[in-house]
Amino acid sequence: MTWANRCAVAVVGVGFSAVERRTTTPLGRFADDAAAAAIADAGLTPDAVDGLATYPTPPFEGAAARSGEDMVDVEHFLQAPWARGVRWYSQAGEGMVTTSVRDAVHALAAGACTTALVWRAMYVPPGTYGTHAGTAPGDAAFAAPYCCAGAIPWHALAYRRYLERSGGRREAMAALVVEQRRNANRNPHAVFADRALTEQDYAAARMVADPLCLFDCDVPVTAAIALVLTTADRARDLPRPPVYVAAAAQQTTRREHRLHYTMDDHVDAGEPLVRALCEQAGLGVRDVGSAQLYDGFAPSVLYWLEAAGFCGRGEALDFVQDGRVAVDGELPVNTGGGSLSQGRMHGMGHLAEAVVQLRGDAGERQVADRGAALVLVGSPMLRGGGVLLTADSL
Amino acid sequence: MSDGPVADGAWARPVPVPDDVTAPFWAAAREGRLVVQRCGDCGTFQHPPRARCTSCGGDPMFTAVSGDATLVSWTTAHDPVVPGRPRGLPPVVIAVVELVEQPGLWLVSDVDERAELRIGDDMRVAFDATAGDQVLPRFHPAGDSAEGPS
Ligand SMILES: [Zn+2]
């Protein structure tokens, strides 16, 4: 059954801050810039915003999580002089920014607000990670004492098993990673807009946790991206072509209780999520013209491709060869460069890129099929989420 | 008992903090015993420990297991981001092992460097590492001469 809120809400503004690696400028300034740009892009003034939604969690352990400094939460914008008219907000703890989009759709469709600002701000802390002596509480007690901490070993362990089982070679991942860098080289908002990457560079990269090499890991950035959402009837009076939210869903299925999840587990958990999105929109994955697939680590793209059914189990590494996922390929993927090359925005870069593509504003990296764009964010077993966006109201 | 090969004096492993649910696991490890929660109602093993059985909601009890396992996956991590671990130390092999008692009953361990590992390799527990005053169960390829409990 299609979603009651299918295409009831549209994205009408997109705004990007500058993108930096490390900086002493407080993160709140980046968020202010992105918000101002998104609101201006929507042809609105800031006082029109009466709804706020974000997923603010800092992407590293040991963050001070100070509003406007290393994290931009709802409180940051509630303190803004223009925000006196805000009457609805939502701060997600799981599911990343697709959850915030879904929450905003519900609020707008229900009349809780009329114009929602949805943003994500990301911060790179000074110094090196993990220099403080530590204890390991909770489930970390069963992993951190063995040097298994943070996301890297978890993804490396899953990817190793995937390669061993599928007979894939890690060298083949160069096709995807280099293609995404080509896309970033055509995206002015990418941190690697001016840095090329060749197959040779990939082959020579240092190993981080085999089979993951440096270029399989996303690039931390300090930046913010914001979207403005409003109801479809209001959207039609605004200057930019509306991009409709045709579906928005979260991974909610039961997960087996385990210390570790394999790529297959992610595919198992991702399938019902993608199925829900397609049912909500009344579309099939064959109708998707481009896909923005979360790539905190390059192998994440593989499990999303398989979960969506773009290829069979264990086939994704073959699927990304021969330009199939290039901008002019059969299924353009991560056309803005993704987290690997645009920068680690925890899915907000993927969302914004989908909007830019459906508007036809992507310049040299514009895809031909501007009908529907699929955005899948996070890891399915870790409560990832997704949205399906369309250029026309369904 | 030593700090084990990944804690070569240059750093100390993060120390597990037992809580109400996990304390029996760590108490047993101090005695060189591997115990895992098993549901008194449906018999399902589970790890890490939880307040209730994640399969049926029943009452889990800690039960001794054999300490035999097979290798699920492994990675050689270079400068892993672990609290207290400075950069520049030798890489560490991190593994996930499956206890023979039940599919999906998985534990994490670091493994001594070894020429070749394969999925499905037989592994065996030993209690040859510490973190602070806590003893850690670690897994070794079953062919290796590990100083585990006999
Ligand atoms: Zn049970």
Coordinates of C-alpha atoms and ligand atoms in Angstrom, one line a residue:
Chain A
M1 CA 0.0 0.0 0.0
T2 CA 1.3 3.4 -0.9
W3 CA 2.2 5.9 1.9
A4 CA -0.4 8.3 3.1
N5 CA 2.2 11.0 3.0
R6 CA 3.6 10.1 -0.4
C7 CA 4.7 13.3 -2.1
A8 CA 2.8 15.4 0.5
V9 CA 6.1 17.2 1.2
A10 CA 8.9 18.5 -1.0
V11 CA 12.4 19.6 -0.6
V12 CA 12.5 23.3 -1.8
G13 CA 15.9 24.5 -0.6
V14 CA 19.4 23.1 -0.4
G15 CA 22.4 24.8 1.3
F16 CA 26.0 23.9 1.8
S17 CA 28.6 25.4 4.1
A18 CA 32.3 25.5 3.2
V19 CA 33.9 22.1 3.7
E20 CA 37.1 21.8 5.7
R21 CA 39.1 19.2 7.4
R22 CA 40.2 20.7 10.7
T23 CA 39.4 24.2 11.6
T24 CA 39.2 26.5 14.6
T25 CA 35.9 28.0 13.4
P26 CA 33.1 26.8 15.6
L27 CA 30.8 24.3 13.9
G28 CA 27.8 26.4 14.5
R29 CA 29.0 28.9 12.0
F30 CA 29.1 26.2 9.3
A31 CA 25.5 25.3 10.2
D32 CA 24.4 28.9 10.1
D33 CA 25.9 29.3 6.6
A34 CA 24.2 26.1 5.4
A35 CA 20.9 27.1 6.9
A36 CA 21.0 30.6 5.4
A37 CA 21.9 29.2 2.0
A38 CA 19.1 26.6 2.1
I39 CA 16.5 29.2 3.1
A40 CA 17.7 31.7 0.5
D41 CA 17.7 28.9 -2.1
A42 CA 14.0 28.2 -1.2
G43 CA 13.2 31.9 -1.8
L44 CA 12.3 32.3 1.8
T45 CA 13.4 34.4 4.8
P46 CA 14.6 32.7 8.0
D47 CA 11.5 33.8 9.9
A48 CA 9.5 31.4 7.7
V49 CA 11.1 28.4 9.4
D50 CA 8.8 27.0 12.1
G51 CA 10.1 23.5 12.2
L52 CA 13.6 22.0 13.0
A53 CA 15.0 18.5 12.6
T54 CA 18.4 17.0 12.9
Y55 CA 20.4 14.0 13.9
P56 CA 23.2 15.7 15.8
T57 CA 25.3 13.0 17.3
P58 CA 29.1 13.7 17.0
P59 CA 30.7 11.0 14.9
F60 CA 33.5 10.1 17.4
E61 CA 33.9 9.1 21.0
G62 CA 35.0 11.6 23.6
A63 CA 33.2 14.5 22.0
A64 CA 32.4 17.4 24.4
A65 CA 29.0 17.6 22.5
R66 CA 28.8 21.4 23.1
S67 CA 26.0 23.0 21.1
G68 CA 27.4 25.1 18.3
E69 CA 31.0 24.0 18.9
D70 CA 31.5 20.3 18.0
M71 CA 27.8 19.5 17.5
V72 CA 24.9 21.4 16.1
D73 CA 21.7 20.3 17.8
V74 CA 18.2 21.8 17.8
E75 CA 19.1 24.0 20.7
H76 CA 21.7 25.8 18.5
F77 CA 18.9 27.1 16.1
L78 CA 16.4 27.6 18.9
Q79 CA 18.8 30.2 20.2
A80 CA 18.9 32.0 16.8
P81 CA 17.2 35.4 16.7
W82 CA 15.1 34.4 13.7
A83 CA 13.8 31.2 15.3
R84 CA 11.1 32.7 17.6
G85 CA 8.4 31.3 15.4
V86 CA 9.6 27.7 15.7
R87 CA 6.8 25.5 17.0
W88 CA 8.0 22.0 16.2
Y89 CA 11.3 20.2 16.4
S90 CA 12.8 16.7 16.4
Q91 CA 16.2 15.4 17.4
A92 CA 16.9 11.9 16.2
G93 CA 19.1 9.5 18.1
E94 CA 19.1 6.7 15.5
G95 CA 18.8 6.3 11.8
M96 CA 20.7 9.4 10.8
V97 CA 19.2 12.2 8.7
T98 CA 16.7 10.1 6.8
T99 CA 14.9 9.8 10.2
S100 CA 14.9 13.6 10.4
V101 CA 13.4 13.9 6.9
R102 CA 10.8 11.3 7.8
D103 CA 9.9 13.2 11.1
A104 CA 9.7 16.5 9.2
V105 CA 7.3 15.0 6.6
H106 CA 5.1 13.7 9.3
A107 CA 5.1 17.1 11.1
L108 CA 4.5 19.1 7.9
A109 CA 1.7 16.7 6.7
A110 CA 0.0 16.9 10.1
G111 CA 0.2 20.6 10.2
A112 CA 2.6 20.8 13.2
C113 CA 4.7 23.2 11.2
T114 CA 4.7 24.7 7.7
T115 CA 8.4 25.0 6.8
A116 CA 11.1 22.7 8.3
L117 CA 14.8 23.1 8.3
V118 CA 16.6 19.8 8.3
W119 CA 20.4 19.8 8.7
R120 CA 23.5 17.8 9.6
A121 CA 26.7 19.3 10.9
M122 CA 29.9 17.3 11.2
Y123 CA 33.1 18.1 13.0
V124 CA 36.7 16.8 13.0
P125 CA 38.2 17.0 16.5
P126 CA 41.7 18.3 17.0
G127 CA 44.6 15.9 17.8
T128 CA 44.6 12.1 17.4
Y129 CA 41.8 9.8 18.5
G130 CA 42.1 7.4 21.4
T131 CA 45.0 8.9 23.3
H132 CA 43.2 8.8 26.7
A133 CA 43.6 5.6 28.8
G134 CA 40.4 3.8 28.9
T135 CA 37.9 1.5 30.5
A136 CA 35.5 -0.6 28.5
P137 CA 31.9 -0.6 29.9
G138 CA 28.9 -2.4 28.5
D139 CA 29.3 -4.4 25.3
A140 CA 32.6 -2.7 24.6
A141 CA 34.1 -4.8 27.5
F142 CA 33.9 -7.8 25.1
A143 CA 35.7 -6.1 22.2
A144 CA 37.8 -3.0 23.1
P145 CA 40.3 -4.9 25.3
Y146 CA 41.1 -6.9 22.1
C147 CA 41.7 -3.7 20.1
C148 CA 38.3 -4.0 18.5
A149 CA 36.9 -0.5 18.9
G150 CA 35.2 2.0 16.6
A151 CA 33.7 1.2 13.3
I152 CA 36.8 0.2 11.3
P153 CA 37.5 -3.3 12.6
W154 CA 33.7 -4.1 12.5
H155 CA 33.6 -3.3 8.8
A156 CA 36.9 -4.9 8.0
L157 CA 35.8 -8.2 9.7
A158 CA 32.5 -8.2 7.7
Y159 CA 34.2 -7.3 4.5
R160 CA 36.9 -10.1 4.9
R161 CA 34.2 -12.7 5.3
Y162 CA 32.3 -11.3 2.3
L163 CA 35.4 -11.5 0.1
E164 CA 36.3 -15.0 1.3
R165 CA 32.8 -16.2 0.7
S166 CA 32.1 -14.5 -2.7
G167 CA 35.6 -15.1 -4.1
G168 CA 35.9 -11.3 -4.6
R169 CA 39.3 -9.5 -4.7
R170 CA 39.7 -6.4 -2.7
E171 CA 41.6 -4.8 -5.6
A172 CA 38.3 -4.7 -7.6
M173 CA 37.0 -2.1 -5.2
A174 CA 39.2 0.5 -7.0
A175 CA 36.5 0.7 -9.7
L176 CA 33.9 2.1 -7.3
V177 CA 36.3 4.3 -5.2
V178 CA 38.0 5.9 -8.2
E179 CA 34.6 6.5 -9.9
Q180 CA 33.3 8.2 -6.8
R181 CA 36.4 10.4 -6.8
R182 CA 35.7 11.3 -10.4
N183 CA 32.3 12.5 -9.3
A184 CA 33.8 14.5 -6.4
N185 CA 36.1 16.2 -8.9
R186 CA 32.9 17.5 -10.6
N187 CA 31.3 18.6 -7.3
P188 CA 32.3 22.0 -5.9
H189 CA 31.0 21.0 -2.5
A190 CA 33.3 18.0 -2.2
V191 CA 36.4 18.1 0.1
F192 CA 38.3 16.3 -2.7
A193 CA 36.9 18.5 -5.5
D194 CA 40.5 19.2 -6.6
R195 CA 42.2 15.9 -5.7
A196 CA 42.4 13.2 -8.3
L197 CA 42.6 9.5 -7.4
T198 CA 43.8 6.8 -9.8
E199 CA 43.6 3.1 -9.8
Q200 CA 47.4 3.1 -9.1
D201 CA 46.9 5.4 -6.0
Y202 CA 44.3 2.9 -4.8
A203 CA 46.5 -0.1 -5.3
A204 CA 49.4 1.7 -3.4
A205 CA 47.2 2.8 -0.5
R206 CA 48.2 1.8 3.0
M207 CA 46.2 -0.8 4.7
V208 CA 44.1 0.4 7.6
A209 CA 42.5 -3.0 8.6
D210 CA 42.8 -5.5 5.8
P211 CA 40.9 -5.8 3.5
L212 CA 40.1 -2.1 4.1
C213 CA 42.7 0.3 2.8
L214 CA 42.8 4.1 3.4
F215 CA 40.6 4.9 0.4
D216 CA 37.9 2.5 1.5
C217 CA 37.4 4.7 4.6
D218 CA 35.4 8.0 4.3
V219 CA 37.1 11.3 4.8
P220 CA 36.2 13.2 8.0
V221 CA 35.2 16.8 7.4
T222 CA 34.0 19.8 9.2
A223 CA 30.9 21.1 7.3
A224 CA 27.1 21.4 7.3
I225 CA 24.4 20.8 4.8
A226 CA 20.8 21.9 5.2
L227 CA 17.5 21.3 3.4
V228 CA 14.2 23.2 3.6
L229 CA 11.1 21.1 3.4
T230 CA 7.5 22.3 3.0
T231 CA 4.1 21.0 2.0
A232 CA 3.6 20.2 -1.7
D233 CA 1.0 23.0 -2.1
R234 CA 3.4 25.6 -0.7
A235 CA 6.2 24.2 -2.7
R236 CA 4.5 25.0 -6.0
D237 CA 4.7 28.7 -5.2
L238 CA 8.4 28.7 -4.5
P239 CA 11.1 29.4 -7.1
R240 CA 13.0 26.1 -7.3
P241 CA 11.6 22.9 -8.7
P242 CA 10.2 20.9 -5.8
V243 CA 11.7 17.5 -5.1
Y244 CA 9.1 15.2 -3.6
V245 CA 9.5 12.8 -0.7
A246 CA 7.8 9.8 -2.2
A247 CA 8.9 7.4 0.6
A248 CA 10.7 7.5 3.9
A249 CA 11.4 4.5 6.1
Q250 CA 13.6 3.2 8.9
Q251 CA 15.0 -0.3 9.5
T252 CA 12.9 -1.6 12.3
T253 CA 13.0 -5.4 11.9
R254 CA 14.2 -7.6 14.7
R255 CA 17.9 -8.3 14.7
E256 CA 19.5 -11.3 16.1
H257 CA 21.5 -10.6 19.3
R258 CA 25.1 -10.9 18.4
L259 CA 28.5 -9.2 19.0
H260 CA 29.1 -8.8 15.3
Y261 CA 27.2 -8.5 12.0
T262 CA 28.2 -9.8 8.6
M263 CA 27.5 -8.2 5.2
D264 CA 24.8 -10.9 4.7
D265 CA 23.2 -9.7 7.9
H266 CA 23.1 -6.2 6.5
V267 CA 21.6 -7.4 3.3
D268 CA 19.0 -9.4 5.2
A269 CA 18.1 -6.3 7.2
G270 CA 18.2 -3.9 4.3
E271 CA 15.9 -5.8 2.0
P272 CA 12.7 -5.1 4.0
L273 CA 13.7 -1.5 4.3
V274 CA 14.0 -1.1 0.5
R275 CA 10.8 -3.1 0.0
A276 CA 9.0 -0.7 2.4
L277 CA 10.3 2.3 0.5
C278 CA 9.2 0.9 -2.9
E279 CA 5.7 0.0 -1.5
Q280 CA 5.3 3.5 0.0
A281 CA 6.2 5.1 -3.3
G282 CA 4.4 2.6 -5.5
L283 CA 7.6 2.2 -7.5
G284 CA 10.1 -0.6 -8.1
V285 CA 13.8 -0.4 -7.8
R286 CA 13.9 -0.5 -11.7
D287 CA 12.3 2.9 -11.6
V288 CA 15.3 4.3 -9.7
G289 CA 17.5 6.5 -11.9
S290 CA 20.3 7.1 -9.4
A291 CA 21.2 5.8 -6.0
Q292 CA 23.0 7.6 -3.2
L293 CA 24.2 4.7 -1.0
Y294 CA 25.9 5.2 2.3
D295 CA 29.6 4.7 2.2
G296 CA 31.2 5.3 5.6
F297 CA 33.3 2.4 4.3
A298 CA 33.3 1.3 0.6
P299 CA 31.9 -2.1 1.3
S300 CA 28.7 -0.5 2.7
V301 CA 27.8 0.3 -0.9
L302 CA 28.0 -3.4 -1.7
Y303 CA 25.5 -4.4 0.9
W304 CA 23.1 -1.6 0.0
L305 CA 23.3 -2.6 -3.7
E306 CA 22.5 -6.2 -2.8
A307 CA 19.8 -5.3 -0.3
A308 CA 18.1 -3.1 -2.9
G309 CA 18.3 -6.0 -5.4
F310 CA 20.3 -4.1 -8.0
C311 CA 22.3 -7.3 -8.1
G312 CA 22.4 -10.7 -6.5
R313 CA 24.0 -11.7 -3.2
G314 CA 27.8 -11.7 -3.5
E315 CA 27.7 -10.0 -6.9
A316 CA 28.0 -6.3 -5.9
L317 CA 31.8 -6.1 -6.4
D318 CA 31.2 -7.3 -10.0
F319 CA 28.3 -5.0 -10.4
V320 CA 30.4 -1.8 -9.8
Q321 CA 32.9 -2.7 -12.5
D322 CA 33.0 -1.4 -16.1
G323 CA 31.4 2.0 -15.5
R324 CA 28.1 0.5 -14.5
V325 CA 27.7 2.9 -11.5
A326 CA 29.3 5.9 -13.3
V327 CA 27.2 9.1 -13.9
D328 CA 26.5 7.8 -17.4
G329 CA 26.2 4.2 -16.4
E330 CA 23.3 1.8 -15.9
L331 CA 22.8 2.9 -12.3
P332 CA 24.7 6.0 -11.3
V333 CA 25.8 5.7 -7.6
N334 CA 27.1 8.3 -5.2
T335 CA 27.3 10.9 -8.0
G336 CA 28.5 13.7 -5.7
G337 CA 31.5 11.6 -4.5
G338 CA 29.8 10.1 -1.4
S339 CA 31.3 10.1 2.0
L340 CA 34.5 8.6 0.6
S341 CA 35.2 11.7 -1.6
Q342 CA 32.7 14.4 -0.9
G343 CA 33.2 14.0 2.8
R344 CA 31.7 12.3 5.8
M345 CA 28.3 13.9 6.3
H346 CA 26.6 10.9 7.7
G347 CA 24.2 10.7 4.8
M348 CA 23.3 14.4 4.4
G349 CA 25.6 14.7 1.4
H350 CA 23.8 11.7 -0.1
L351 CA 20.4 13.4 0.5
A352 CA 21.5 16.7 -0.9
E353 CA 23.1 15.1 -3.9
A354 CA 19.8 13.3 -4.7
V355 CA 17.9 16.6 -4.6
V356 CA 20.5 18.4 -6.8
Q357 CA 20.3 15.5 -9.3
L358 CA 16.5 15.5 -9.5
R359 CA 16.5 19.3 -10.0
G360 CA 18.9 18.9 -12.9
D361 CA 21.4 21.1 -11.2
A362 CA 24.3 18.7 -11.1
G363 CA 26.3 20.2 -14.0
E364 CA 29.0 17.9 -15.3
R365 CA 27.9 15.1 -13.1
Q366 CA 24.2 15.3 -14.0
V367 CA 22.6 11.9 -14.6
A368 CA 20.2 11.4 -17.5
D369 CA 17.3 9.8 -15.6
R370 CA 15.8 12.4 -13.3
G371 CA 12.7 10.5 -12.3
A372 CA 13.5 9.0 -9.0
A373 CA 16.5 8.8 -6.6
L374 CA 17.0 6.3 -3.9
V375 CA 18.9 7.3 -0.7
L376 CA 20.0 4.6 1.7
V377 CA 21.8 5.7 4.8
G378 CA 23.8 4.0 7.6
S379 CA 24.0 0.3 8.2
P380 CA 20.8 -1.8 7.9
M381 CA 21.7 -3.8 11.1
L382 CA 22.4 -0.5 12.9
R383 CA 19.0 1.0 12.2
G384 CA 19.7 2.6 8.9
G385 CA 17.1 4.5 7.0
G386 CA 16.1 5.6 3.5
V387 CA 14.1 7.9 1.4
L388 CA 12.9 7.8 -2.2
L389 CA 12.7 11.2 -3.8
T390 CA 10.9 12.0 -7.1
A391 CA 11.0 15.0 -9.5
D392 CA 7.3 14.7 -10.1
S393 CA 4.4 14.3 -7.6
L394 CA 3.2 10.7 -7.8
Chain B
M1 CA 50.1 -14.4 33.2
S2 CA 51.2 -11.5 31.0
D3 CA 49.4 -8.6 29.3
G4 CA 49.6 -10.6 26.1
P5 CA 51.2 -9.7 22.8
V6 CA 49.2 -6.6 22.0
A7 CA 49.9 -4.9 25.3
D8 CA 53.7 -5.0 25.1
G9 CA 54.4 -2.6 27.9
A10 CA 53.8 0.5 25.7
W11 CA 50.2 0.6 26.6
A12 CA 47.5 -1.1 28.7
R13 CA 44.4 -2.7 27.3
P14 CA 41.1 -0.9 28.1
V15 CA 39.8 -2.5 31.3
P16 CA 36.4 -4.2 31.1
V17 CA 33.9 -2.8 33.6
P18 CA 31.6 -5.6 34.9
D19 CA 28.0 -4.6 35.6
D20 CA 25.1 -6.4 37.2
V21 CA 24.5 -8.5 34.2
T22 CA 28.0 -9.2 33.0
A23 CA 29.8 -9.7 36.3
P24 CA 29.6 -13.5 36.3
F25 CA 31.4 -13.7 32.9
W26 CA 34.3 -11.7 34.3
A27 CA 34.4 -13.5 37.6
A28 CA 34.6 -16.9 35.8
A29 CA 37.4 -15.6 33.5
R30 CA 39.5 -14.9 36.6
E31 CA 39.2 -18.5 37.4
G32 CA 40.1 -19.6 33.9
R33 CA 36.6 -20.6 33.0
L34 CA 34.6 -19.5 30.0
V35 CA 30.9 -19.1 30.8
V36 CA 28.1 -17.8 28.5
Q37 CA 24.5 -17.0 29.2
R38 CA 22.0 -19.8 28.3
C39 CA 18.2 -19.4 28.6
G40 CA 16.7 -21.6 31.3
D41 CA 13.4 -21.7 29.3
C42 CA 14.4 -22.2 25.6
G43 CA 18.0 -23.3 26.0
T44 CA 19.4 -20.6 23.6
F45 CA 22.9 -19.3 24.3
Q46 CA 23.5 -15.6 23.9
H47 CA 26.4 -13.2 24.1
P48 CA 27.0 -10.5 25.0
P49 CA 25.0 -11.0 28.2
R50 CA 21.6 -9.4 28.5
A51 CA 19.0 -9.1 31.3
R52 CA 16.6 -11.4 29.5
C53 CA 16.8 -14.0 26.8
T54 CA 16.7 -12.2 23.4
S55 CA 15.0 -15.2 21.8
C56 CA 12.1 -15.9 24.2
G57 CA 12.3 -13.3 27.0
G58 CA 13.2 -16.1 29.5
D59 CA 15.7 -16.1 32.3
P60 CA 19.3 -16.5 31.2
M61 CA 21.9 -18.3 33.4
F62 CA 25.6 -18.4 33.0
T63 CA 26.8 -21.9 31.8
A64 CA 30.3 -23.3 31.3
V65 CA 31.1 -23.8 27.6
S66 CA 33.9 -25.9 26.0
G67 CA 36.1 -23.1 24.9
D68 CA 36.3 -24.6 21.4
A69 CA 35.4 -22.4 18.5
T70 CA 35.8 -21.8 14.8
L71 CA 37.1 -18.7 13.0
V72 CA 34.3 -16.4 11.6
S73 CA 36.5 -13.6 10.3
W74 CA 39.7 -11.7 11.0
T75 CA 41.5 -8.5 10.2
T76 CA 45.0 -7.1 10.7
A77 CA 44.4 -3.7 12.2
H78 CA 47.2 -1.0 11.8
D79 CA 47.1 1.6 14.6
P80 CA 43.6 0.6 15.7
V81 CA 41.8 3.5 17.4
V82 CA 41.6 2.1 20.9
P83 CA 41.5 4.3 24.1
G84 CA 45.0 4.5 25.5
R85 CA 46.8 2.9 22.6
P86 CA 49.5 5.2 21.0
R87 CA 50.2 5.1 17.3
G88 CA 53.2 3.2 15.9
L89 CA 52.8 -0.1 17.8
P90 CA 52.8 -3.3 15.7
P91 CA 49.6 -4.2 13.9
V92 CA 47.1 -6.5 15.7
V93 CA 45.1 -9.4 14.4
I94 CA 41.5 -9.1 15.5
A95 CA 39.2 -12.0 15.1
V96 CA 35.5 -13.1 15.5
V97 CA 35.1 -16.7 16.6
E98 CA 32.0 -18.8 16.9
L99 CA 31.7 -21.1 19.9
V100 CA 30.9 -24.7 18.9
E101 CA 27.9 -24.7 21.2
Q102 CA 25.7 -22.7 18.8
P103 CA 25.8 -20.9 15.4
G104 CA 26.0 -17.1 15.9
L105 CA 27.4 -17.4 19.4
W106 CA 30.3 -15.1 18.7
L107 CA 33.2 -13.7 20.7
V108 CA 35.9 -11.2 19.8
S109 CA 39.6 -11.9 20.4
D110 CA 43.0 -10.7 19.3
V111 CA 45.0 -13.5 17.8
D112 CA 48.8 -14.0 17.8
E113 CA 50.3 -13.2 14.4
R114 CA 50.3 -16.3 12.3
A115 CA 51.1 -17.0 8.6
E116 CA 47.6 -18.0 7.4
L117 CA 44.1 -18.0 8.8
R118 CA 41.1 -19.4 7.2
I119 CA 37.4 -19.1 7.9
G120 CA 36.4 -22.2 9.8
D121 CA 39.8 -22.8 11.4
D122 CA 39.5 -24.5 14.8
M123 CA 40.2 -22.1 17.7
R124 CA 40.6 -22.6 21.4
V125 CA 40.3 -20.4 24.4
A126 CA 43.2 -19.5 26.7
F127 CA 43.3 -17.1 29.6
D128 CA 46.6 -15.6 28.9
A129 CA 46.0 -11.8 28.9
T130 CA 45.0 -9.2 31.4
A131 CA 43.5 -5.8 31.3
G132 CA 44.1 -4.0 34.6
D133 CA 43.3 -6.7 37.2
Q134 CA 40.8 -8.4 34.9
V135 CA 41.7 -11.7 33.1
L136 CA 40.7 -11.9 29.5
P137 CA 39.7 -15.0 27.5
R138 CA 41.7 -15.1 24.2
F139 CA 41.4 -17.5 21.3
H140 CA 44.3 -19.2 19.6
P141 CA 44.4 -21.5 16.5
A142 CA 43.8 -24.9 18.0
G143 CA 47.0 -26.3 16.5
D144 CA 49.1 -23.7 18.4
S145 CA 50.5 -24.6 21.8
A146 CA 48.6 -22.2 23.9
E147 CA 48.9 -22.2 27.7
G148 CA 45.2 -22.6 28.2
P149 CA 43.5 -24.5 30.9
S150 CA 43.9 -28.2 30.4
Ligands
ZN1 ZN 15.0 -18.2 25.8

